Short mmCIF file of C-alpha atoms in Angstrom, two decimals:
data_model
loop_
_atom_site.label_atom_id
_atom_site.label_comp_id
_atom_site.label_asym_id
_atom_site.label_seq_id
_atom_site.Cartn_x
_atom_site.Cartn_y
_atom_site.Cartn_z
CA UNK A 24 -71.25 28.87 -24.23
CA UNK A 25 -69.65 26.31 -21.86
CA UNK A 26 -67.37 23.66 -23.40
CA UNK A 27 -67.20 19.99 -21.86
CA UNK A 28 -64.41 17.54 -22.97
CA UNK A 29 -64.46 13.90 -21.97
CA UNK A 30 -61.37 11.89 -22.25
CA UNK A 31 -60.36 9.21 -23.31
CA UNK A 32 -63.20 8.74 -25.98
CA UNK A 33 -62.70 4.84 -25.83
CA UNK A 34 -61.66 2.44 -23.03
CA UNK A 35 -61.50 -1.28 -23.21
CA UNK A 36 -60.84 -3.00 -20.06
CA UNK A 37 -60.45 -6.51 -18.81
CA UNK A 38 -63.00 -7.42 -15.89
CA UNK A 39 -61.53 -6.57 -12.49
CA UNK A 40 -59.60 -3.48 -13.56
CA UNK A 41 -59.85 -0.02 -12.39
CA UNK A 42 -60.06 2.98 -14.57
CA UNK A 43 -60.42 6.76 -14.25
CA UNK A 44 -62.54 8.83 -16.66
CA UNK A 45 -62.09 12.83 -16.98
CA UNK A 46 -64.22 15.68 -17.70
CA UNK A 47 -62.78 19.28 -18.29
CA UNK A 48 -65.17 22.12 -18.60
CA UNK A 49 -64.40 25.86 -19.55
CA UNK A 50 -66.25 27.79 -17.07
CA UNK A 51 -67.33 27.72 -13.36
CA UNK A 52 -70.29 25.52 -12.88
CA UNK A 53 -73.06 25.19 -10.53
CA UNK A 54 -74.43 21.78 -11.66
CA UNK A 55 -72.31 18.79 -12.58
CA UNK A 56 -73.59 15.31 -13.15
CA UNK A 57 -72.11 11.93 -14.35
CA UNK A 58 -74.47 9.47 -16.23
CA UNK A 59 -74.02 6.04 -17.37
CA UNK A 60 -75.81 5.32 -20.69
CA UNK A 61 -76.18 1.57 -20.80
CA UNK A 62 -76.49 -0.47 -24.22
CA UNK A 63 -80.26 -0.32 -24.17
CA UNK A 64 -79.99 3.53 -24.42
CA UNK A 65 -81.26 4.38 -20.80
CA UNK A 66 -79.31 7.37 -19.06
CA UNK A 67 -78.85 6.39 -15.41
CA UNK A 68 -77.61 9.18 -12.90
CA UNK A 69 -74.26 8.21 -11.22
CA UNK A 70 -73.42 11.34 -9.44
CA UNK A 71 -74.60 15.04 -8.80
CA UNK A 72 -71.19 16.52 -7.78
CA UNK A 73 -70.65 20.25 -8.92
CA UNK A 74 -67.64 20.03 -6.12
CA UNK A 75 -66.29 17.51 -3.65
CA UNK A 76 -66.08 13.93 -3.61
CA UNK A 77 -68.58 11.08 -3.32
CA UNK A 78 -68.64 7.32 -3.36
CA UNK A 79 -71.30 4.67 -4.11
CA UNK A 80 -70.12 1.15 -4.22
CA UNK A 81 -67.30 0.73 -6.75
CA UNK A 82 -67.89 3.90 -8.14
CA UNK A 83 -66.58 7.54 -6.85
CA UNK A 84 -66.30 10.99 -8.29
CA UNK A 85 -64.37 14.05 -7.41
CA UNK A 86 -64.97 17.48 -8.83
CA UNK A 87 -62.31 20.36 -8.41
CA UNK A 88 -64.35 23.12 -9.43
CA UNK A 89 -61.43 25.75 -9.02
CA UNK A 90 -59.25 23.74 -11.53
CA UNK A 91 -62.48 22.85 -13.76
CA UNK A 92 -62.23 19.35 -13.89
CA UNK A 93 -64.09 16.14 -12.59
CA UNK A 94 -62.95 12.62 -12.38
CA UNK A 95 -64.94 9.29 -12.20
CA UNK A 96 -63.48 6.14 -10.91
CA UNK A 97 -64.77 2.86 -11.56
CA UNK A 98 -62.94 0.11 -9.66
CA UNK A 99 -62.96 -3.75 -9.97
CA UNK A 100 -65.08 -3.19 -13.37
CA UNK A 101 -67.60 -5.49 -14.50
CA UNK A 102 -68.99 -6.24 -17.87
CA UNK A 103 -72.33 -4.64 -16.66
CA UNK A 104 -70.33 -1.40 -16.38
CA UNK A 105 -70.03 -1.04 -20.16
CA UNK A 106 -71.80 1.51 -22.04
CA UNK A 107 -71.27 5.44 -22.34
CA UNK A 108 -70.38 7.72 -19.59
CA UNK A 109 -71.36 11.19 -19.77
CA UNK A 110 -70.48 14.13 -17.91
CA UNK A 111 -72.85 17.26 -18.30
CA UNK A 112 -72.43 20.42 -16.57
CA UNK A 113 -74.27 23.79 -16.44
CA UNK A 114 -73.09 27.43 -15.64
CA UNK A 115 -75.44 29.97 -14.42
CA UNK A 116 -78.91 29.83 -15.92
CA UNK A 117 -77.71 27.77 -19.00
CA UNK A 118 -79.33 24.23 -19.61
CA UNK A 119 -77.09 21.26 -19.15
CA UNK A 120 -74.44 20.83 -21.70
CA UNK A 121 -73.23 17.04 -22.38
CA UNK A 122 -69.73 16.09 -23.19
CA UNK A 123 -69.49 13.54 -26.17
CA UNK A 124 -68.91 10.83 -23.53
CA UNK A 125 -66.50 7.87 -22.80
CA UNK A 126 -67.28 4.50 -24.44
CA UNK A 127 -66.42 1.83 -22.05
CA UNK A 128 -65.94 -1.80 -22.71
CA UNK A 129 -65.33 -4.30 -20.23
CA UNK A 130 -64.35 -7.84 -21.51
CA UNK A 131 -64.67 -10.95 -19.27
CA UNK B 26 -85.89 3.39 -12.13
CA UNK B 27 -85.50 7.27 -12.05
CA UNK B 28 -89.40 7.89 -11.47
CA UNK B 29 -89.60 9.72 -14.82
CA UNK B 30 -91.77 7.94 -17.41
CA UNK B 31 -91.84 8.37 -21.07
CA UNK B 32 -94.34 7.05 -23.67
CA UNK B 33 -94.13 5.24 -26.22
CA UNK B 34 -90.64 3.44 -26.03
CA UNK B 35 -90.44 3.13 -29.69
CA UNK B 36 -92.19 5.06 -32.67
CA UNK B 37 -91.53 4.33 -36.40
CA UNK B 38 -93.24 6.63 -38.71
CA UNK B 39 -92.58 8.24 -42.02
CA UNK B 40 -91.44 11.46 -43.34
CA UNK B 41 -94.03 14.19 -43.26
CA UNK B 42 -95.85 12.67 -40.46
CA UNK B 43 -96.44 14.41 -36.99
CA UNK B 44 -96.07 12.49 -33.41
CA UNK B 45 -96.52 13.10 -29.91
CA UNK B 46 -93.99 12.04 -27.14
CA UNK B 47 -95.40 12.12 -23.74
CA UNK B 48 -93.53 12.44 -20.43
CA UNK B 49 -94.36 12.31 -16.63
CA UNK B 50 -92.14 13.70 -14.28
CA UNK B 51 -91.22 12.39 -10.81
CA UNK B 52 -93.46 13.07 -8.12
CA UNK B 53 -92.95 16.52 -6.75
CA UNK B 54 -90.99 17.98 -9.67
CA UNK B 55 -91.94 20.89 -11.29
CA UNK B 56 -89.38 21.28 -14.11
CA UNK B 57 -89.52 19.01 -17.37
CA UNK B 58 -86.56 19.26 -19.85
CA UNK B 59 -86.65 17.66 -23.23
CA UNK B 60 -83.43 16.49 -24.89
CA UNK B 61 -82.59 15.09 -28.42
CA UNK B 62 -79.87 12.39 -28.86
CA UNK B 63 -78.73 11.91 -32.49
CA UNK B 64 -75.64 10.06 -33.73
CA UNK B 65 -74.17 13.31 -35.06
CA UNK B 66 -75.26 16.17 -32.65
CA UNK B 67 -74.80 14.15 -29.56
CA UNK B 68 -77.29 14.94 -26.50
CA UNK B 69 -78.56 18.40 -27.03
CA UNK B 70 -81.24 20.35 -24.88
CA UNK B 71 -84.42 21.36 -26.64
CA UNK B 72 -86.80 23.00 -24.10
CA UNK B 73 -87.61 23.40 -20.37
CA UNK B 74 -90.90 23.93 -18.89
CA UNK B 75 -91.39 25.10 -15.33
CA UNK B 76 -94.86 24.53 -13.65
CA UNK B 77 -96.57 24.93 -16.93
CA UNK B 78 -94.59 28.06 -18.27
CA UNK B 79 -91.86 27.68 -20.81
CA UNK B 80 -88.63 28.62 -18.94
CA UNK B 81 -85.81 27.96 -21.50
CA UNK B 82 -85.30 27.30 -25.15
CA UNK B 83 -82.35 25.39 -26.72
CA UNK B 84 -81.79 24.05 -30.32
CA UNK B 85 -85.40 23.05 -30.96
CA UNK B 86 -86.71 23.35 -34.61
CA UNK B 87 -89.76 25.54 -35.37
CA UNK B 88 -91.42 22.18 -36.40
CA UNK B 89 -91.32 21.15 -32.77
CA UNK B 90 -93.34 22.30 -29.87
CA UNK B 91 -93.90 21.19 -26.27
CA UNK B 92 -96.23 22.06 -23.44
CA UNK B 93 -96.92 21.32 -19.76
CA UNK B 94 -100.14 20.49 -18.50
CA UNK B 95 -101.64 21.56 -15.25
CA UNK B 96 -100.83 17.90 -14.16
CA UNK B 97 -97.29 18.53 -14.87
CA UNK B 98 -96.89 15.92 -17.59
CA UNK B 99 -95.54 17.33 -20.78
CA UNK B 100 -95.71 16.41 -24.52
CA UNK B 101 -93.43 17.02 -27.24
CA UNK B 102 -94.93 17.52 -30.71
CA UNK B 103 -92.83 16.90 -33.78
CA UNK B 104 -94.45 17.69 -36.99
CA UNK B 105 -93.35 17.52 -40.80
CA UNK B 106 -90.91 14.87 -39.68
CA UNK B 107 -87.72 14.41 -41.86
CA UNK B 108 -85.07 11.64 -41.88
CA UNK B 109 -82.77 13.48 -39.76
CA UNK B 110 -85.26 13.90 -36.94
CA UNK B 111 -84.62 10.04 -36.07
CA UNK B 112 -83.22 10.25 -32.63
CA UNK B 113 -83.56 9.07 -29.11
CA UNK B 114 -85.70 11.83 -27.09
CA UNK B 115 -85.27 11.95 -23.52
CA UNK B 116 -87.40 13.66 -20.69
CA UNK B 117 -85.79 14.81 -17.50
CA UNK B 118 -87.26 16.32 -14.40
CA UNK B 119 -86.11 18.45 -11.56
CA UNK B 120 -87.54 19.87 -8.42
CA UNK B 121 -87.62 23.58 -9.16
CA UNK B 122 -86.94 25.84 -12.05
CA UNK B 123 -83.23 26.25 -11.24
CA UNK B 124 -80.50 24.83 -13.54
CA UNK B 125 -78.36 23.82 -10.70
CA UNK B 126 -80.93 21.22 -9.44
CA UNK B 127 -80.02 17.40 -10.29
CA UNK B 128 -81.90 16.30 -13.12
CA UNK B 129 -83.40 12.63 -13.37
CA UNK B 130 -83.96 11.15 -17.13
CA UNK B 131 -86.53 8.87 -18.28
CA UNK B 132 -85.96 6.10 -20.25
CA UNK B 133 -86.46 7.75 -23.72
CA UNK B 134 -88.41 7.35 -26.81
CA UNK B 135 -86.56 6.04 -29.96
CA UNK B 136 -87.83 7.76 -32.94
CA UNK B 137 -87.30 6.19 -36.47
CA UNK B 138 -88.46 8.30 -39.54
CA UNK B 139 -88.56 6.18 -42.60
#
């Protein structure tokens, strides 16, 4: 099945810094989603982005489907951005496959 | 708030017991998905229902079963519980049965088996 790799696995930032999280996938996809899992365990939809670029406030994402990767940009990070960021993809009729996540800690 | 609701939020039970987790999808969504998040296995797809019918099956144990009712809410039944079943169980919904549709996740049910 499709493989999803996220990097880096862990990231520690000072408040106000910018960061880029990466998601590589092994096959063509028809669904790619980014999620933020907050410290209370809730999974929050960030982007539905099988291709192209989207922005939402301080967050933006780009998926280059032909090269099989997606990037999540976080600018001017805040302590509330802490948590785990997941990329999830599917190919054909397969269910969503999640990466192992990037654990982000933003320090004041 | 995604619009997907799950009850209960927390559940503590003993080995060998049976529990039922409940999910209501977003208004208008016909598909419901169940996922398990454990420390060692990460987030894994269990099963999908679309408009009352089973659509896809993932790594779901035989001790686990699910159904989707005519009002589109879904229940996940876990029986003969083992310590290793302790996990966060998520329900998600999407507008149709196609996997390319965006999925929206509920807040999860945290199951602890003692």
